[in-house]
Short mmCIF file of C-alpha atoms and ligand atoms in Angstrom, two decimals:
data_model
loop_
_atom_site.label_atom_id
_atom_site.label_comp_id
_atom_site.label_asym_id
_atom_site.label_seq_id
_atom_site.Cartn_x
_atom_site.Cartn_y
_atom_site.Cartn_z
CA MET A 225 19.46 24.66 22.94
CA GLU A 226 18.72 23.11 19.55
CA ARG A 227 17.45 19.53 19.67
CA ILE A 228 19.52 16.89 17.88
CA PHE A 229 18.47 13.38 16.85
CA ILE A 230 19.68 10.47 18.92
CA LYS A 231 21.51 8.90 15.97
CA GLU A 232 23.75 11.99 15.85
CA THR A 233 24.89 11.64 19.46
CA PRO A 234 27.82 9.22 18.90
CA ASP A 235 29.56 12.05 16.98
CA LYS A 236 29.19 14.48 19.88
CA ILE A 237 31.46 12.94 22.51
CA GLY A 238 32.46 15.58 25.06
CA GLU A 239 29.76 17.99 23.87
CA LYS A 240 26.59 19.16 25.57
CA VAL A 241 23.45 18.37 23.56
CA ARG A 242 19.65 18.28 23.85
CA VAL A 243 17.65 15.22 22.84
CA CYS A 244 13.87 14.74 22.87
CA GLY A 245 11.70 11.66 22.83
CA TRP A 246 9.92 8.93 24.79
CA VAL A 247 11.37 7.29 27.87
CA GLN A 248 11.38 3.65 26.88
CA THR A 249 12.65 2.17 30.14
CA VAL A 250 13.60 3.44 33.56
CA ARG A 251 16.19 1.54 35.60
CA THR A 252 17.74 2.27 38.96
CA HIS A 253 21.15 1.07 40.09
CA GLY A 254 21.72 2.03 43.67
CA LYS A 255 21.11 5.76 43.71
CA ILE A 256 21.70 6.31 40.01
CA MET A 257 18.86 6.28 37.46
CA PHE A 258 19.13 5.20 33.84
CA PHE A 259 16.65 6.11 31.14
CA ASP A 260 16.58 4.62 27.66
CA LEU A 261 15.35 7.55 25.63
CA ARG A 262 13.86 6.84 22.20
CA ASP A 263 13.26 9.09 19.23
CA LYS A 264 12.55 8.14 15.63
CA THR A 265 16.25 7.62 14.96
CA GLY A 266 17.30 5.42 17.87
CA ILE A 267 17.76 4.91 21.59
CA ILE A 268 20.27 6.50 23.96
CA GLN A 269 21.14 5.61 27.52
CA VAL A 270 20.88 8.59 29.86
CA VAL A 271 22.44 8.61 33.31
CA ILE A 272 20.87 10.73 36.05
CA ILE A 273 22.77 11.18 39.28
CA PRO A 274 21.15 12.17 42.58
CA ASN A 275 22.99 15.46 43.15
CA LYS A 276 21.03 17.16 40.35
CA ASP A 277 18.14 19.47 41.24
CA PHE A 278 15.79 17.70 38.80
CA PHE A 279 16.42 14.27 40.36
CA ALA A 280 13.12 14.32 42.29
CA LYS A 281 11.22 15.12 39.07
CA ALA A 282 13.12 12.41 37.22
CA LYS A 283 12.05 9.84 39.82
CA GLU A 284 8.38 10.37 38.86
CA ILE A 285 9.01 9.50 35.23
CA ARG A 286 7.59 6.25 33.88
CA SER A 287 7.74 4.51 30.51
CA GLU A 288 6.50 6.49 27.53
CA TRP A 289 6.64 9.89 29.18
CA VAL A 290 7.75 12.51 26.67
CA VAL A 291 10.76 14.54 27.74
CA ALA A 292 13.73 16.62 26.67
CA LEU A 293 17.08 15.88 28.24
CA GLU A 294 20.19 18.00 28.05
CA GLY A 295 23.59 16.75 29.00
CA THR A 296 27.08 15.78 27.99
CA ILE A 297 27.78 12.80 25.73
CA ASN A 298 30.43 10.53 27.24
CA GLN A 299 32.07 7.32 26.17
CA ARG A 300 30.67 4.38 28.16
CA PRO A 301 33.02 2.42 30.39
CA GLN A 302 34.36 -0.55 28.38
CA ASN A 303 32.33 -3.10 30.36
CA MET A 304 29.07 -1.20 29.69
CA VAL A 305 29.40 -1.11 25.88
CA ASN A 306 26.32 -2.51 24.06
CA ASP A 307 27.18 -3.62 20.53
CA LYS A 308 23.55 -4.21 19.63
CA ILE A 309 22.61 -0.55 19.30
CA GLU A 310 24.21 2.24 17.32
CA THR A 311 24.65 4.42 20.40
CA GLY A 312 26.00 1.47 22.43
CA LYS A 313 29.42 3.03 22.96
CA ILE A 314 28.15 6.28 24.46
CA GLU A 315 25.75 7.60 27.06
CA MET A 316 24.48 10.97 28.18
CA LEU A 317 25.10 12.41 31.62
CA ALA A 318 21.93 14.43 32.23
CA GLU A 319 22.23 18.05 33.25
CA GLY A 320 18.71 19.23 32.52
CA LEU A 321 15.23 17.74 32.18
CA GLU A 322 11.99 19.05 30.73
CA VAL A 323 8.80 16.98 30.89
CA PHE A 324 6.37 17.51 27.99
CA SER A 325 3.80 14.78 28.79
CA SER A 326 3.19 12.01 31.23
CA ALA A 327 1.78 8.71 29.95
CA LYS A 328 -0.69 6.12 31.19
CA THR A 329 0.53 2.54 31.20
CA LEU A 330 0.31 1.32 27.61
CA PRO A 331 -2.27 -1.40 26.84
CA PHE A 332 0.49 -3.62 25.45
CA PRO A 333 4.26 -3.66 25.20
CA ILE A 334 5.81 -1.92 22.22
CA ASP A 335 9.40 -3.04 22.50
CA GLY A 336 8.95 -6.38 20.71
CA ASP A 337 7.61 -7.37 17.29
CA GLY A 338 4.03 -7.40 18.55
CA TYR A 339 2.88 -10.37 16.45
CA GLU A 340 1.70 -12.13 19.61
CA ILE A 341 -0.62 -9.29 20.67
CA SER A 342 -4.30 -9.49 19.73
CA GLU A 343 -4.81 -7.65 16.50
CA ASP A 344 -7.99 -5.94 17.67
CA ASN A 345 -6.01 -4.31 20.43
CA ARG A 346 -3.18 -3.35 18.11
CA LEU A 347 -5.62 -1.74 15.65
CA LYS A 348 -7.59 0.08 18.34
CA TYR A 349 -4.38 1.66 19.62
CA ARG A 350 -2.64 1.81 16.28
CA TYR A 351 -0.85 5.05 17.21
CA LEU A 352 0.85 3.09 20.01
CA ASP A 353 1.40 -0.03 17.93
CA LEU A 354 3.16 2.18 15.38
CA ARG A 355 5.70 3.16 18.03
CA ARG A 356 7.34 -0.23 17.68
CA THR A 357 10.55 -0.30 15.66
CA ARG A 358 9.31 -2.93 13.22
CA LEU A 359 6.30 -0.89 12.10
CA GLN A 360 8.25 2.36 11.97
CA LYS A 361 10.77 0.62 9.73
CA ASN A 362 7.99 -0.69 7.50
CA LEU A 363 6.61 2.82 7.03
CA VAL A 364 10.05 4.25 6.34
CA MET A 365 10.78 1.52 3.77
CA ARG A 366 7.40 2.10 2.18
CA HIS A 367 8.29 5.76 1.84
CA LYS A 368 11.65 4.88 0.30
CA VAL A 369 9.99 2.58 -2.23
CA PHE A 370 7.37 5.21 -3.13
CA ASN A 371 10.06 7.83 -3.42
CA PHE A 372 12.15 5.62 -5.68
CA ILE A 373 9.14 4.99 -7.90
CA ARG A 374 8.34 8.70 -8.15
CA ASN A 375 11.90 9.50 -9.16
CA PHE A 376 12.06 6.63 -11.63
CA PHE A 377 8.93 7.69 -13.46
CA THR A 378 9.91 11.34 -13.40
CA ASN A 379 13.21 10.42 -15.05
CA GLU A 380 11.38 8.34 -17.65
CA GLY A 381 9.24 11.32 -18.67
CA PHE A 382 6.03 10.39 -16.84
CA VAL A 383 3.77 12.96 -15.19
CA GLU A 384 2.08 12.30 -11.86
CA VAL A 385 -1.60 13.19 -12.10
CA GLU A 386 -4.18 12.85 -9.33
CA THR A 387 -7.51 11.54 -10.51
CA PRO A 388 -10.85 12.01 -8.71
CA ILE A 389 -12.07 10.05 -5.72
CA LEU A 390 -15.71 11.02 -6.22
CA THR A 391 -16.37 9.29 -9.47
CA ARG A 392 -18.54 6.89 -11.38
CA SER A 393 -18.45 3.15 -11.03
CA THR A 394 -15.67 1.33 -12.94
CA PRO A 395 -16.10 -2.37 -13.46
CA GLU A 396 -12.99 -4.00 -11.99
CA GLY A 397 -14.59 -7.12 -10.68
CA ALA A 398 -15.55 -5.86 -7.22
CA ARG A 399 -18.40 -3.87 -5.69
CA ASP A 400 -18.06 -0.09 -5.44
CA PHE A 401 -18.28 1.97 -2.29
CA LEU A 402 -20.99 4.55 -2.86
CA VAL A 403 -21.21 8.15 -1.67
CA PRO A 404 -24.62 9.85 -1.68
CA SER A 405 -24.83 13.24 -3.32
CA ARG A 406 -26.50 16.02 -1.33
CA LEU A 407 -26.81 18.36 -4.28
CA GLN A 408 -28.11 15.76 -6.73
CA ALA A 409 -30.80 14.10 -4.64
CA GLY A 410 -30.99 10.34 -5.04
CA ASN A 411 -27.72 10.10 -6.97
CA PHE A 412 -24.48 8.52 -5.88
CA TYR A 413 -20.80 8.80 -6.61
CA ALA A 414 -18.68 5.67 -6.57
CA LEU A 415 -15.21 5.59 -5.03
CA PRO A 416 -12.69 4.42 -7.64
CA GLN A 417 -11.74 0.75 -7.75
CA SER A 418 -8.82 2.02 -9.80
CA PRO A 419 -8.16 5.11 -11.94
CA GLN A 420 -8.57 2.93 -15.05
CA GLN A 421 -10.90 5.16 -17.04
CA PHE A 422 -9.19 8.40 -16.05
CA LYS A 423 -5.76 7.15 -17.02
CA GLN A 424 -7.04 6.06 -20.41
CA LEU A 425 -8.72 9.43 -20.86
CA LEU A 426 -5.38 11.08 -20.00
CA MET A 427 -3.93 9.15 -22.95
CA VAL A 428 -6.70 10.53 -25.20
CA ALA A 429 -5.77 13.93 -23.73
CA GLY A 430 -2.24 13.49 -25.07
CA LEU A 431 -0.27 13.12 -21.81
CA GLU A 432 1.36 9.97 -23.22
CA ARG A 433 3.01 8.96 -19.93
CA TYR A 434 1.06 9.10 -16.65
CA PHE A 435 1.65 7.62 -13.22
CA GLN A 436 0.10 7.90 -9.80
CA LEU A 437 0.16 6.17 -6.41
CA PRO A 438 -3.59 6.26 -5.84
CA ILE A 439 -5.69 4.84 -3.04
CA CYS A 440 -8.30 2.50 -4.52
CA PHE A 441 -11.49 1.21 -2.94
CA ARG A 442 -13.16 -2.18 -3.35
CA ASP A 443 -16.13 -3.36 -1.34
CA GLU A 444 -15.34 -7.05 -1.21
CA ASP A 445 -16.53 -9.71 1.16
CA THR A 446 -14.48 -10.32 4.25
CA ARG A 447 -11.23 -11.89 3.23
CA GLY A 448 -8.27 -12.13 5.56
CA ASN A 449 -5.62 -10.37 3.59
CA ARG A 450 -7.68 -7.75 1.77
CA GLN A 451 -8.38 -4.19 2.70
CA PRO A 452 -11.30 -2.05 1.50
CA GLU A 453 -8.78 0.64 0.60
CA PHE A 454 -5.28 0.03 -0.65
CA THR A 455 -2.62 1.77 -2.69
CA GLN A 456 -1.65 1.04 -6.25
CA LEU A 457 1.18 2.14 -8.43
CA ASP A 458 -0.81 2.99 -11.52
CA PHE A 459 0.67 3.99 -14.85
CA GLU A 460 -0.27 4.23 -18.50
CA MET A 461 1.69 4.87 -21.71
CA SER A 462 0.77 5.74 -25.29
CA PHE A 463 2.19 4.34 -28.54
CA VAL A 464 3.35 1.14 -26.89
CA GLU A 465 2.94 -2.56 -27.36
CA ARG A 466 2.82 -5.25 -24.72
CA GLU A 467 6.61 -5.72 -24.78
CA ASP A 468 7.24 -2.03 -24.06
CA VAL A 469 5.02 -1.98 -20.99
CA MET A 470 6.44 -5.26 -19.70
CA ALA A 471 9.95 -3.91 -20.21
CA ILE A 472 9.39 -0.77 -18.14
CA ASN A 473 7.78 -2.79 -15.34
CA GLU A 474 10.77 -5.06 -15.26
CA LYS A 475 13.27 -2.22 -15.44
CA LEU A 476 11.62 -0.50 -12.48
CA LEU A 477 11.35 -3.65 -10.35
CA VAL A 478 14.97 -4.60 -10.91
CA ALA A 479 16.21 -1.06 -10.21
CA LEU A 480 13.98 -0.71 -7.15
CA VAL A 481 15.20 -3.93 -5.54
CA LYS A 482 18.81 -3.06 -6.28
CA ALA A 483 18.52 0.44 -4.82
CA VAL A 484 16.20 -0.05 -1.85
CA TYR A 485 16.73 -3.74 -0.99
CA PRO A 486 20.34 -4.39 -2.08
CA LYS A 487 20.56 -7.59 -0.01
CA LYS A 488 17.71 -9.25 -1.90
CA ILE A 489 18.37 -11.55 -4.82
CA ILE A 490 16.14 -11.67 -7.89
CA GLN A 491 16.09 -15.32 -8.94
CA GLU A 492 15.92 -14.77 -12.69
CA ILE A 493 16.33 -11.72 -14.94
CA PRO A 494 14.72 -11.25 -17.43
CA PHE A 495 11.70 -12.51 -15.49
CA PRO A 496 10.53 -15.88 -16.79
CA ARG A 497 7.28 -15.93 -18.74
CA LEU A 498 4.48 -18.45 -18.51
CA THR A 499 1.25 -18.50 -20.40
CA TYR A 500 -1.87 -18.77 -18.28
CA ALA A 501 -2.35 -22.31 -19.63
CA GLU A 502 1.20 -23.30 -18.68
CA ALA A 503 0.92 -21.79 -15.22
CA MET A 504 -2.36 -23.55 -14.52
CA GLY A 505 -1.14 -26.83 -16.03
CA LYS A 506 2.16 -26.90 -14.21
CA TYR A 507 1.43 -25.06 -10.95
CA GLN A 508 -2.39 -25.02 -10.71
CA SER A 509 -2.05 -21.30 -10.09
CA ASP A 510 -2.01 -18.13 -12.16
CA LYS A 511 0.45 -16.64 -9.66
CA PRO A 512 2.94 -19.45 -9.23
CA ASP A 513 5.65 -19.40 -6.58
CA LEU A 514 8.81 -20.17 -8.56
CA ARG A 515 11.30 -19.76 -5.69
CA LYS A 516 13.96 -22.47 -5.78
CA ASP A 517 14.53 -22.03 -2.03
CA LYS A 518 11.39 -21.10 -0.15
CA ASN A 519 13.33 -20.74 3.10
CA ASN A 520 15.49 -17.92 1.81
CA PRO A 521 13.78 -14.71 2.99
CA ASP A 522 15.82 -12.64 0.53
CA LEU A 523 14.87 -14.51 -2.62
CA LEU A 524 12.50 -12.79 -5.04
CA ALA A 525 11.11 -14.94 -7.85
CA PHE A 526 9.28 -12.65 -10.22
CA CYS A 527 7.52 -14.09 -13.22
CA TRP A 528 5.14 -12.95 -15.92
CA VAL A 529 1.89 -14.70 -16.62
CA ILE A 530 0.55 -13.86 -20.07
CA ASP A 531 -2.05 -14.96 -22.60
CA PHE A 532 -5.02 -14.98 -20.27
CA PRO A 533 -8.43 -15.84 -21.67
CA PHE A 534 -10.36 -12.59 -22.14
CA PHE A 535 -13.72 -13.95 -21.00
CA GLU A 536 -15.00 -16.48 -18.53
CA LYS A 537 -18.48 -17.91 -17.99
CA THR A 538 -20.66 -16.33 -15.33
CA GLU A 539 -22.75 -18.44 -12.95
CA GLU A 540 -25.79 -17.44 -15.00
CA GLY A 541 -24.19 -18.83 -18.16
CA GLY A 542 -23.24 -15.51 -19.76
CA TRP A 543 -19.76 -14.04 -20.25
CA THR A 544 -17.72 -11.70 -18.13
CA PHE A 545 -14.16 -10.40 -18.41
CA THR A 546 -11.41 -12.20 -16.49
CA HIS A 547 -9.34 -9.08 -15.72
CA ASN A 548 -10.30 -5.79 -17.22
CA PRO A 549 -13.03 -4.98 -19.73
CA PHE A 550 -10.87 -2.23 -21.23
CA SER A 551 -8.17 -4.66 -22.37
CA ALA A 552 -7.60 -5.30 -26.04
CA PRO A 553 -7.58 -8.82 -27.36
CA ALA A 554 -4.24 -10.19 -28.57
CA PRO A 555 -3.95 -8.82 -32.15
CA GLU A 556 -4.75 -12.17 -33.79
CA PHE A 557 -8.10 -12.29 -31.95
CA ARG A 558 -9.29 -8.81 -32.88
CA ASP A 559 -11.57 -10.07 -35.64
CA ASP A 560 -13.04 -12.75 -33.37
CA LEU A 561 -13.86 -10.05 -30.81
CA LEU A 562 -15.45 -7.75 -33.37
CA GLU A 563 -17.45 -10.65 -34.82
CA LYS A 564 -18.22 -11.94 -31.28
CA ARG A 565 -17.17 -15.47 -32.22
CA ASN A 566 -14.79 -18.02 -30.70
CA ILE A 567 -15.37 -16.24 -27.36
CA PRO A 568 -13.88 -18.79 -24.92
CA ASN A 569 -10.65 -18.86 -26.91
CA ILE A 570 -10.06 -15.12 -27.25
CA ILE A 571 -6.79 -14.23 -25.55
CA ALA A 572 -6.40 -10.83 -23.88
CA ALA A 573 -3.36 -8.58 -24.26
CA GLN A 574 -3.04 -8.91 -20.49
CA TYR A 575 0.08 -9.53 -18.39
CA ASP A 576 0.29 -10.20 -14.67
CA ILE A 577 3.37 -10.00 -12.48
CA ALA A 578 3.62 -12.74 -9.88
CA LEU A 579 6.12 -12.65 -7.04
CA ASN A 580 6.74 -15.55 -4.64
CA GLY A 581 3.20 -16.83 -5.14
CA PHE A 582 1.33 -13.50 -5.04
CA GLU A 583 -0.05 -11.39 -7.86
CA VAL A 584 1.68 -8.05 -7.36
CA GLY A 585 0.66 -6.36 -10.57
CA GLY A 586 -1.22 -6.59 -13.79
CA GLY A 587 -2.07 -4.62 -16.86
CA SER A 588 -2.85 -4.75 -20.51
CA ILE A 589 -2.84 -3.09 -23.86
CA ARG A 590 -6.25 -1.44 -24.16
CA ASN A 591 -8.91 -1.23 -26.77
CA HIS A 592 -8.44 2.26 -28.13
CA GLN A 593 -11.11 1.84 -30.76
CA ALA A 594 -14.71 2.33 -29.81
CA ASP A 595 -16.06 -0.61 -31.84
CA ALA A 596 -13.79 -3.12 -30.09
CA LEU A 597 -14.68 -1.80 -26.63
CA GLU A 598 -18.35 -1.90 -27.52
CA ALA A 599 -17.97 -5.53 -28.65
CA VAL A 600 -16.58 -6.47 -25.21
CA PHE A 601 -19.66 -5.12 -23.48
CA GLU A 602 -21.95 -6.71 -26.04
CA ILE A 603 -20.36 -10.10 -25.43
CA MET A 604 -21.02 -9.52 -21.73
CA GLY A 605 -24.69 -9.08 -22.60
CA PHE A 606 -24.94 -5.33 -21.94
CA SER A 607 -27.74 -3.63 -23.84
CA LYS A 608 -26.87 -0.72 -26.16
CA GLN A 609 -28.54 1.58 -23.66
CA ARG A 610 -26.55 0.28 -20.71
CA ILE A 611 -23.30 0.55 -22.66
CA GLN A 612 -24.17 4.11 -23.56
CA GLU A 613 -25.14 5.06 -20.02
CA ASN A 614 -22.10 3.52 -18.36
CA PHE A 615 -19.37 3.88 -20.94
CA GLY A 616 -20.68 6.43 -23.42
CA HIS A 617 -17.95 8.85 -22.32
CA MET A 618 -15.20 6.33 -23.15
CA LEU A 619 -16.69 5.42 -26.52
CA GLU A 620 -17.14 9.09 -27.32
CA ALA A 621 -13.56 9.93 -26.25
CA PHE A 622 -12.13 7.20 -28.49
CA LYS A 623 -13.82 8.85 -31.48
CA TYR A 624 -11.66 11.99 -31.15
CA GLY A 625 -8.29 10.46 -31.93
CA ALA A 626 -7.14 7.96 -29.32
CA PRO A 627 -3.55 6.74 -29.35
CA PRO A 628 -2.84 3.04 -28.86
CA HIS A 629 -2.02 2.67 -25.17
CA GLY A 630 -1.48 0.29 -22.31
CA GLY A 631 -0.43 0.26 -18.70
CA THR A 632 -0.17 -1.53 -15.42
CA ALA A 633 -1.12 -1.31 -11.78
CA TRP A 634 0.77 -2.83 -8.87
CA GLY A 635 -0.68 -3.56 -5.45
CA MET A 636 1.75 -1.66 -3.27
CA GLU A 637 0.84 -3.33 0.01
CA ARG A 638 1.34 -6.80 -1.44
CA LEU A 639 4.71 -5.81 -2.82
CA MET A 640 5.78 -4.21 0.46
CA MET A 641 4.52 -7.22 2.42
CA ILE A 642 6.78 -9.52 0.41
CA LEU A 643 9.77 -7.18 0.47
CA GLU A 644 9.47 -6.83 4.23
CA ASN A 645 8.74 -10.55 4.80
CA GLU A 646 5.57 -9.66 6.66
CA PRO A 647 2.73 -12.16 7.08
CA ASN A 648 -0.04 -9.78 5.93
CA ILE A 649 -0.59 -6.42 4.26
CA ARG A 650 -1.81 -4.73 7.46
CA GLU A 651 1.76 -4.75 8.74
CA VAL A 652 2.89 -2.42 5.94
CA MET A 653 -0.02 0.07 6.23
CA ALA A 654 -0.22 2.90 8.74
CA PHE A 655 -3.90 2.63 9.61
CA PRO A 656 -5.40 -0.61 8.31
CA LYS A 657 -8.90 -1.86 8.89
CA THR A 658 -9.97 -5.24 10.18
CA GLY A 659 -10.71 -8.07 7.75
CA ASP A 660 -14.39 -7.08 7.88
CA GLY A 661 -13.66 -3.46 7.07
CA ARG A 662 -13.87 -1.77 10.46
CA ASP A 663 -11.60 0.93 11.77
CA LEU A 664 -11.34 0.05 15.46
CA MET A 665 -9.50 3.24 16.33
CA LEU A 666 -12.07 5.66 14.91
CA ASP A 667 -14.87 3.16 15.49
CA CYS A 668 -16.30 3.28 12.01
CA PRO A 669 -18.31 2.68 9.90
CA ALA A 670 -20.59 4.60 12.23
CA VAL A 671 -24.22 5.62 12.50
CA ILE A 672 -25.06 9.00 10.95
CA GLU A 673 -27.41 11.47 12.62
CA GLU A 674 -30.95 11.71 11.30
CA ALA A 675 -30.45 15.36 10.29
CA ARG A 676 -27.45 14.51 8.10
CA LEU A 677 -29.36 11.71 6.41
CA LYS A 678 -32.22 14.07 5.73
CA GLU A 679 -29.85 16.51 4.10
CA LEU A 680 -28.75 13.66 1.87
CA HIS A 681 -32.38 12.77 1.11
CA ILE A 682 -31.80 9.33 2.56
CA LYS A 683 -34.12 7.27 4.68
CA ILE A 684 -32.70 4.13 6.19
CA GLU A 685 -34.72 0.99 6.38
CA VAL A 686 -32.65 -1.76 7.95
CA LEU A 687 -33.58 -4.94 6.12
CA LYS A 688 -31.19 -7.09 8.10
CA GLU A 689 -29.79 -6.42 11.54
CA PRO A 690 -26.04 -6.04 11.14
CA ASP A 691 -24.03 -8.84 12.74
CA LYS A 692 -23.01 -7.80 16.21
CA ASN A 693 -19.52 -8.78 17.21
N1 LIG B 553 -6.79 -1.07 -13.48
C1 LIG B 553 -6.26 -2.42 -13.38
C2 LIG B 553 -6.39 -2.91 -11.94
O1 LIG B 553 -6.63 -2.15 -11.04
C3 LIG B 553 -4.84 -2.52 -13.75
C4 LIG B 553 -4.55 -2.13 -15.18
O2 LIG B 553 -4.94 -2.86 -16.09
O3 LIG B 553 -3.86 -1.11 -15.38
O4 LIG B 553 -6.24 -4.09 -11.69
#
C-alpha cells in the first residue's frame, strides 16, 4: 500500500491507509496500546488492540523506533479530541505493523525546544537534535526564504552563478582558511571569504545581474555567535548607482517578509537612513536597534546606515579599509582618493542594512577603474609588487571595459535568526560548529595521516600544543 503523510490523514476518515515514521511515545491504557507516530508532517495517534496478531511485536516497540503502520482512520470520541494538533480529531486503528529499525534510548529528549540541553551534546548528536519540531521548522523556513530569494532574482533578470571554493585570498577583514595543493607543491588555495572578486569579474564578463547563495569561510577568533562557514545572499549589478542597489534590497526584503512571514510588521517603509556619523552619535552603534517596542517578537526595524568612512587607522598607524577594499569612494571624494589626500574624511559608497540591532547585509558601489582601485591599496601601504601579485588580475580585468557596478551581500543566518526569534545563528543551521570551530559530530578538525601529509609535501612542526578541552 502506498504511504501517505500524516498531515493527509484527517481527510481519510473511514479509509485504510499506510503511514511511516518514528514512534514518539508509547502509552498503555488497560490492554490497549497507543502510539504517537511522527513523520515530517505531523503526529498521529495510533490505537493497537490486543486481538491483533502483531500485538506481541508492538509491545516491544519503544520511543524512536521506525515503523510503518496500516489501518483505518476513525474520528476520535468527542472526549478524546486534542485541539492542539492538526490530527487531533482523528486516530488510526492499526491493522498492520512493519518494523524498520529499533532505537537505543536517545541521549536527550527531543519533544521540547531543547534550549536547556547542553549544546555540546546537541551538536554531537545533531541528527537527533534536528528531529525536534523547532529545528525542523527552522530548516523548512530557511528553505522557503532561499526559495523566495531565488524566484525573486530570477524574475528580476538575475542569473545564479556558482563561483569557486578553491580560490585565492580575498581581503574581507578576516583570516582565510587555507588548502594545501598537492599538485603545486608548497602552494595553497584560500577558501573564499566571499565571492567578491568573482562577482565583479562576472560584471566585467557582461552578465550584468548575478546572484548566488554561497557558503563563505572566515577564520576568525572564537566569538560566540560566529561560524567559520556561513551562507550569504550575494548579488551584483551593472550600470547602477547606490540608490538602485539599495532599492532592490529593500524591494526584496519587503516582499520576502510579506510572503514568507506575513504576521511580521516592518516598522518603517521606506527603511529609514542614518549616516554612520548619525548612528554613532545617536546610538553609539553602526547597527542601531530602532524598534519602538523591543518586546514585540514580530516587529522588524530595518534601517540603512550609509556614508561610512572608507579608511580607518591600523594599530601600526597605517590605513586599512573599514568594509571592502573594492568599494568606490562617494563621487565627491574620487579626486581625494586618486590624489591620496584627505584620507580620514573620504566617504565610501557603502551601505549597510541593520535589523533590530544586527548588521544583516552590506554592499557598495565598486571601483571599476583600475587607477582608483590601485590608489586604495597604495593608501593601505601595499607596494606596487604586492598589488600586482594579489590584485593584478582585477586591475588587468578593469582595463578591458568594465561597467560601473555595485552589489550587496546578506548574512543569511543572521537574517533567519532574527526572523525566527532564535537566540543564536546555530539554531537556524543544519550542522553548525562550536564557537571555537569544532564539529563535534564528525570530530574535526582532525589529525591527518603522515602519508597524506607527505603527498601534500607538508611537514608539521607543532609550535604550540593545541589547547585541550
Ligand atoms: N563581499 C562583501 C561582504 O562579504 C559584501 C559586498 O560588498 O558585496 O561583506
